[in-house]
Coordinates of C-alpha atoms in Angstrom, one line a residue:
M1310 CA 8.7 -85.4 -41.8
P1311 CA 5.1 -85.6 -41.0
R1312 CA 3.6 -83.4 -38.4
R1313 CA 3.0 -85.2 -34.9
H1314 CA 0.3 -82.7 -33.9
P1315 CA -2.0 -80.3 -35.7
L1316 CA -1.2 -76.7 -36.3
V1317 CA -2.3 -74.8 -33.1
I1318 CA -3.6 -71.5 -34.5
G1319 CA -4.4 -68.4 -32.5
H1320 CA -7.9 -67.4 -33.5
R1321 CA -7.8 -63.7 -33.5
G1322 CA -4.8 -63.8 -31.3
A1323 CA -5.5 -65.0 -27.8
P1324 CA -8.9 -63.8 -27.3
G1325 CA -9.7 -65.9 -24.3
Y1326 CA -7.6 -63.4 -22.4
R1327 CA -7.6 -60.3 -24.4
P1328 CA -10.0 -58.4 -26.7
E1329 CA -9.8 -60.1 -30.0
H1330 CA -7.5 -58.8 -32.9
S1331 CA -5.8 -56.4 -30.5
R1332 CA -2.0 -56.0 -30.2
S1333 CA -1.8 -57.7 -26.8
S1334 CA -4.0 -60.4 -28.0
Y1335 CA -1.7 -61.4 -30.9
A1336 CA 1.5 -60.7 -28.5
L1337 CA 0.2 -63.1 -25.9
A1338 CA -0.6 -65.7 -28.7
F1339 CA 3.0 -65.6 -29.9
A1340 CA 4.4 -66.1 -26.3
M1341 CA 2.1 -69.0 -25.8
G1342 CA 3.6 -70.7 -28.7
V1343 CA 1.1 -70.8 -31.5
D1344 CA 2.1 -72.0 -34.8
A1345 CA 0.1 -69.3 -36.6
V1346 CA -2.4 -66.5 -35.9
E1347 CA -5.6 -65.9 -37.8
P1348 CA -6.5 -62.3 -38.7
D1349 CA -9.9 -61.4 -40.3
V1350 CA -9.7 -58.6 -42.7
V1351 CA -12.3 -55.9 -43.8
A1352 CA -12.0 -52.7 -45.6
T1353 CA -12.2 -49.0 -44.9
R1354 CA -13.9 -46.5 -47.1
D1355 CA -10.4 -45.3 -48.5
G1356 CA -9.2 -48.9 -49.2
V1357 CA -7.1 -49.8 -45.9
L1358 CA -7.5 -53.3 -44.7
V1359 CA -8.1 -53.5 -41.0
V1360 CA -8.1 -56.5 -38.7
R1361 CA -11.8 -56.9 -37.5
H1362 CA -13.8 -60.0 -37.3
E1363 CA -16.8 -58.2 -39.0
N1364 CA -17.2 -55.0 -40.8
E1365 CA -19.9 -54.0 -38.3
I1366 CA -17.7 -52.8 -35.3
S1367 CA -20.2 -51.8 -32.4
G1368 CA -19.5 -55.0 -30.5
T1369 CA -15.6 -54.8 -30.8
T1370 CA -14.9 -51.2 -30.6
D1371 CA -15.9 -48.1 -28.5
V1372 CA -17.5 -46.5 -31.6
A1373 CA -20.8 -46.0 -29.8
D1374 CA -19.0 -43.7 -27.4
H1375 CA -17.8 -41.3 -30.1
P1376 CA -20.5 -38.6 -30.5
E1377 CA -18.7 -37.3 -33.6
F1378 CA -19.6 -40.8 -35.2
A1379 CA -23.3 -41.0 -34.0
D1380 CA -24.7 -40.0 -37.5
R1381 CA -22.8 -43.1 -39.0
R1382 CA -25.0 -45.5 -37.4
T1383 CA -27.2 -47.3 -39.9
V1384 CA -28.9 -50.5 -40.9
K1385 CA -27.4 -52.6 -43.7
T1386 CA -27.8 -56.1 -45.1
V1387 CA -24.5 -58.1 -45.2
D1388 CA -24.5 -61.4 -46.8
G1389 CA -28.1 -61.8 -46.4
E1390 CA -28.3 -60.6 -42.6
R1391 CA -29.7 -57.4 -41.5
L1392 CA -27.3 -55.5 -39.1
D1393 CA -27.8 -52.3 -37.2
G1394 CA -24.5 -50.6 -36.2
W1395 CA -21.4 -48.9 -37.5
F1396 CA -19.6 -50.5 -40.5
T1397 CA -15.8 -50.0 -41.5
E1398 CA -16.7 -49.0 -45.1
D1399 CA -18.2 -45.9 -43.8
F1400 CA -15.1 -44.6 -42.2
T1401 CA -11.5 -43.6 -43.3
W1402 CA -8.6 -45.2 -41.8
D1403 CA -7.7 -42.1 -39.8
E1404 CA -11.2 -42.1 -38.3
L1405 CA -11.1 -45.7 -37.4
A1406 CA -7.5 -45.1 -35.9
T1407 CA -9.3 -43.1 -33.2
L1408 CA -11.2 -46.0 -31.9
R1409 CA -10.4 -48.5 -29.3
T1410 CA -10.9 -52.3 -29.0
R1411 CA -13.3 -53.9 -26.7
E1412 CA -14.1 -57.5 -25.6
R1413 CA -16.8 -58.9 -27.8
I1414 CA -18.4 -61.3 -25.2
P1415 CA -17.8 -59.6 -21.8
D1416 CA -20.4 -61.7 -20.0
L1417 CA -18.5 -64.8 -20.7
R1418 CA -15.1 -63.4 -20.5
P1419 CA -15.0 -60.5 -18.0
A1420 CA -11.2 -60.6 -17.3
S1421 CA -10.6 -59.8 -21.0
A1422 CA -13.0 -56.9 -20.8
T1423 CA -10.8 -55.2 -18.2
F1424 CA -8.5 -54.3 -21.1
D1425 CA -11.4 -52.6 -22.9
G1426 CA -10.4 -49.0 -24.4
A1427 CA -6.6 -49.7 -24.0
E1428 CA -5.5 -50.4 -27.7
P1429 CA -6.2 -49.2 -31.2
I1430 CA -7.4 -51.2 -34.2
L1431 CA -4.6 -52.8 -36.2
R1432 CA -4.2 -52.7 -39.9
L1433 CA -3.2 -55.9 -41.9
D1434 CA 0.2 -54.5 -42.7
E1435 CA 0.9 -53.7 -39.0
L1436 CA -0.2 -57.2 -38.1
L1437 CA 2.1 -58.9 -40.7
E1438 CA 5.0 -56.8 -39.3
L1439 CA 4.1 -58.0 -35.8
V1440 CA 4.2 -61.6 -37.0
R1441 CA 7.6 -61.2 -38.6
A1442 CA 9.1 -59.5 -35.5
A1443 CA 7.6 -62.2 -33.1
S1444 CA 9.2 -65.0 -35.4
A1445 CA 12.6 -63.4 -34.8
E1446 CA 12.1 -62.7 -31.0
H1447 CA 10.7 -66.2 -30.3
G1448 CA 13.2 -68.0 -32.6
R1449 CA 10.5 -70.0 -34.5
E1450 CA 8.7 -69.5 -37.8
I1451 CA 5.1 -68.1 -37.0
G1452 CA 2.6 -68.2 -39.8
V1453 CA -0.5 -66.2 -40.7
V1454 CA -3.9 -67.6 -41.6
L1455 CA -5.5 -64.8 -43.4
E1456 CA -9.3 -64.8 -43.4
I1457 CA -11.0 -62.7 -46.1
K1458 CA -14.4 -61.4 -45.0
H1459 CA -17.5 -60.5 -47.2
A1460 CA -15.6 -60.4 -50.4
T1461 CA -18.6 -60.1 -52.7
Y1462 CA -20.4 -57.6 -50.4
F1463 CA -17.2 -55.4 -50.6
E1464 CA -16.8 -55.8 -54.3
R1465 CA -20.2 -54.6 -54.8
L1466 CA -19.3 -51.4 -53.0
G1467 CA -16.4 -50.9 -55.3
L1468 CA -13.9 -52.2 -52.7
D1469 CA -12.4 -55.2 -54.3
L1470 CA -10.4 -56.9 -51.5
V1471 CA -8.2 -59.1 -53.8
P1472 CA -5.8 -56.2 -55.0
L1473 CA -5.9 -54.6 -51.5
I1474 CA -4.7 -58.0 -50.0
E1475 CA -2.0 -58.3 -52.7
R1476 CA -0.8 -54.7 -52.1
D1477 CA -0.4 -55.3 -48.2
L1478 CA 1.2 -58.7 -48.7
A1479 CA 3.7 -57.0 -51.1
T1480 CA 4.4 -54.0 -48.8
A1481 CA 5.0 -56.4 -45.8
G1482 CA 7.3 -58.7 -47.9
W1483 CA 5.0 -61.8 -47.8
L1484 CA 4.7 -62.2 -51.6
D1485 CA 7.9 -64.4 -52.3
G1486 CA 6.5 -67.5 -50.5
S1487 CA 9.4 -67.6 -47.8
L1488 CA 6.9 -66.7 -44.9
P1489 CA 4.1 -69.2 -44.2
L1490 CA 0.9 -67.8 -45.4
I1491 CA -2.7 -69.5 -45.3
V1492 CA -5.6 -67.8 -47.1
E1493 CA -9.1 -68.7 -46.1
A1494 CA -12.6 -67.6 -47.0
F1495 CA -16.1 -68.9 -46.9
E1496 CA -16.4 -67.6 -50.5
E1497 CA -14.6 -69.8 -52.9
T1498 CA -14.7 -67.4 -55.8
V1499 CA -12.3 -64.9 -53.9
L1500 CA -9.8 -67.5 -53.2
R1501 CA -9.7 -68.6 -57.0
R1502 CA -9.1 -64.9 -57.9
L1503 CA -6.3 -64.4 -55.5
R1504 CA -4.6 -67.6 -56.5
A1505 CA -4.9 -66.8 -60.1
R1506 CA -2.9 -63.6 -59.3
G1507 CA 0.0 -65.6 -58.3
V1508 CA -0.1 -65.0 -54.4
P1509 CA 1.8 -67.8 -52.8
G1510 CA 0.2 -69.8 -50.0
T1511 CA -2.2 -72.6 -48.9
Y1512 CA -5.8 -72.0 -49.8
I1513 CA -8.4 -73.1 -47.5
H1514 CA -12.3 -73.2 -48.2
L1515 CA -14.3 -72.5 -44.9
L1516 CA -17.4 -74.4 -44.4
E1517 CA -20.4 -73.7 -42.0
A1518 CA -22.3 -76.6 -40.7
R1519 CA -25.4 -75.1 -42.3
G1520 CA -26.3 -72.5 -45.1
T1521 CA -24.7 -71.6 -48.4
A1522 CA -21.8 -69.2 -49.2
F1523 CA -23.0 -65.7 -50.3
D1524 CA -21.1 -65.7 -53.6
L1525 CA -22.7 -68.8 -54.7
L1526 CA -26.0 -67.4 -53.9
V1527 CA -25.4 -64.4 -55.8
R1528 CA -24.1 -66.3 -58.8
D1529 CA -26.4 -69.4 -58.8
G1530 CA -29.5 -68.4 -56.8
A1531 CA -31.5 -71.2 -55.5
A1532 CA -29.3 -73.9 -57.4
A1533 CA -26.2 -72.7 -55.3
R1534 CA -24.4 -75.7 -53.6
S1535 CA -24.8 -75.5 -49.8
Y1536 CA -22.0 -76.1 -47.3
A1537 CA -23.4 -79.5 -46.6
Q1538 CA -23.2 -80.5 -50.2
T1539 CA -19.6 -79.2 -50.5
A1540 CA -18.7 -81.5 -47.6
T1541 CA -19.8 -84.7 -49.3
P1542 CA -17.4 -86.7 -51.3
A1543 CA -18.8 -85.4 -54.7
G1544 CA -18.4 -81.8 -53.3
L1545 CA -15.0 -82.4 -52.0
D1546 CA -14.2 -83.8 -55.5
E1547 CA -15.0 -80.4 -56.9
L1548 CA -12.5 -78.6 -54.6
V1549 CA -9.6 -80.8 -55.6
G1550 CA -7.3 -78.4 -57.7
V1551 CA -9.1 -75.5 -56.7
V1552 CA -8.1 -75.1 -52.9
D1553 CA -5.6 -76.9 -50.9
G1554 CA -8.1 -77.8 -48.1
I1555 CA -11.1 -77.1 -45.9
S1556 CA -11.8 -75.6 -42.6
V1557 CA -14.9 -76.7 -40.9
D1558 CA -17.2 -76.1 -37.9
K1559 CA -16.1 -78.7 -35.3
R1560 CA -19.6 -79.9 -35.1
M1561 CA -19.1 -81.4 -38.6
I1562 CA -16.5 -83.6 -37.1
L1563 CA -17.7 -84.3 -33.5
R1564 CA -21.4 -84.7 -34.5
P1565 CA -21.4 -85.7 -38.3
D1566 CA -25.0 -86.7 -38.3
G1567 CA -26.1 -83.3 -37.0
A1568 CA -27.6 -84.5 -33.7
G1569 CA -27.1 -86.6 -30.6
R1570 CA -24.0 -87.1 -28.7
A1571 CA -20.6 -86.4 -30.0
T1572 CA -19.5 -89.5 -32.1
G1573 CA -15.8 -88.5 -32.4
P1574 CA -13.9 -88.9 -35.7
G1575 CA -16.2 -89.0 -38.7
G1576 CA -15.7 -89.5 -42.2
L1577 CA -15.2 -85.9 -43.4
V1578 CA -11.7 -85.8 -42.4
A1579 CA -10.8 -89.1 -44.0
D1580 CA -12.8 -88.1 -47.2
A1581 CA -10.8 -84.8 -47.6
H1582 CA -7.5 -86.6 -46.9
D1583 CA -8.2 -89.3 -49.4
R1584 CA -8.5 -86.4 -51.9
G1585 CA -5.2 -84.7 -50.8
L1586 CA -7.1 -82.0 -49.0
E1587 CA -6.0 -80.6 -45.8
V1588 CA -8.6 -80.2 -43.0
F1589 CA -8.8 -77.5 -40.3
T1590 CA -11.5 -76.9 -37.6
W1591 CA -12.8 -74.1 -35.6
T1592 CA -13.3 -73.2 -32.9
C1593 CA -11.9 -75.1 -29.8
R1594 CA -13.1 -72.9 -26.7
P1595 CA -13.2 -74.3 -23.3
E1596 CA -16.2 -72.4 -21.9
N1597 CA -19.4 -74.4 -21.5
A1598 CA -21.2 -72.0 -23.8
F1599 CA -19.2 -73.4 -26.7
L1600 CA -18.8 -77.0 -25.9
V1601 CA -21.1 -79.6 -27.3
P1602 CA -23.6 -80.7 -24.5
E1603 CA -22.1 -83.8 -23.0
F1604 CA -18.8 -82.1 -22.3
R1605 CA -20.3 -79.1 -20.5
G1606 CA -19.8 -78.9 -16.5
A1607 CA -21.2 -76.9 -13.6
G1608 CA -20.8 -73.2 -13.0
G1609 CA -22.7 -71.6 -15.8
R1610 CA -21.8 -70.8 -19.4
A1611 CA -18.6 -68.9 -18.6
A1612 CA -17.3 -71.8 -16.7
F1613 CA -14.8 -74.4 -18.2
G1614 CA -16.3 -77.7 -19.0
D1615 CA -14.3 -80.8 -19.9
Y1616 CA -12.8 -79.1 -22.8
A1617 CA -9.9 -81.5 -22.9
A1618 CA -12.2 -84.6 -23.5
E1619 CA -13.9 -82.7 -26.4
W1620 CA -10.6 -81.7 -27.9
E1621 CA -9.1 -85.1 -27.8
L1622 CA -11.9 -86.3 -30.1
V1623 CA -11.1 -83.5 -32.4
R1624 CA -7.4 -84.4 -32.2
A1625 CA -8.2 -88.1 -32.9
S1626 CA -10.0 -87.1 -36.1
G1627 CA -6.7 -86.5 -37.7
V1628 CA -7.1 -82.7 -38.4
D1629 CA -4.3 -80.7 -39.7
G1630 CA -4.9 -77.5 -37.8
V1631 CA -7.1 -76.2 -35.1
F1632 CA -8.3 -72.8 -34.1
V1633 CA -8.2 -71.9 -30.4
D1634 CA -9.1 -68.9 -28.3
H1635 CA -6.7 -69.9 -25.4
P1636 CA -3.6 -71.0 -27.1
D1637 CA -1.9 -72.3 -23.9
L1638 CA -4.8 -74.7 -23.4
G1639 CA -4.7 -75.6 -27.0
A1640 CA -1.0 -76.4 -26.8
D1641 CA -1.4 -78.6 -23.8
V1642 CA -4.1 -80.7 -25.4
F1643 CA -2.9 -80.9 -29.0
R1644 CA 0.7 -81.1 -28.4
A1645 CA 0.4 -83.8 -25.6
P1646 CA 2.0 -87.2 -26.3
V1647 CA -0.3 -89.7 -27.9
V1648 CA -0.8 -92.5 -25.5
S1649 CA -1.0 -95.8 -27.3

């Protein structure tokens, strides 16, 4: 039977209410009825995969408050971006285990920031076990949308993420295909490599509204195909048989011309579906700071605007999955009966 609504995916758990990627963030997402959750993975110096949005962790942990790690602060260039902070690859797992999570955007989510310092960082294998247990507890199958971060960067450091991911999936019993797994990355090459190793799942290529994937820049230089070129019919043709779908910045659906008012369903979703590719989109957030201009309301950046109207346009585009920070709000909009 075809799905009557898109997958509602808890983006880093339920980070609208708890610090992202924390145990309580995921627990809340499970309780709010998500179809799947999305962990991002990066590596430690000793090859442990940890669940963090980025390898630079000063914004999401209390690492700056640990004097024993003061000398680890450094400046690095990650995927072409110069960053100042603390990086997972400079720590062992035992060291990272002493840190506690923090709200990444406390000015917009002060209630979530009240949970700062309460929880440790999760490893990928721990998160996989949490999902398995939650599926049993809530009596429904909950999937994992595993995002691989900075694969080329880590490989250059001697930390190849592909065998580490395969190892953790095997340890947690996720390699037999019986549990719902989606693997996504901005870098197409790491998806090809993981799939070639026989890891079962749905493979999704992430696309930004602008720019070029770092792996292609390293390989092809100035001739590298941009994200915008990949989103064209010719670019999508090249993905057929390589991946199962794409996941795009919501602006590529709401504002396909790149400017002006939201236009609603554009051609990208239909173009992908015509080629047998699924389409996910990110990230549906209710705060004014994240809405396209015409759906923003009064009360400042942290106040909720007319998110339901924006998300209805996303839903009407026919996407197969949506990433949400507030799973309860996402379920209300994306699972509501369609009024004909």
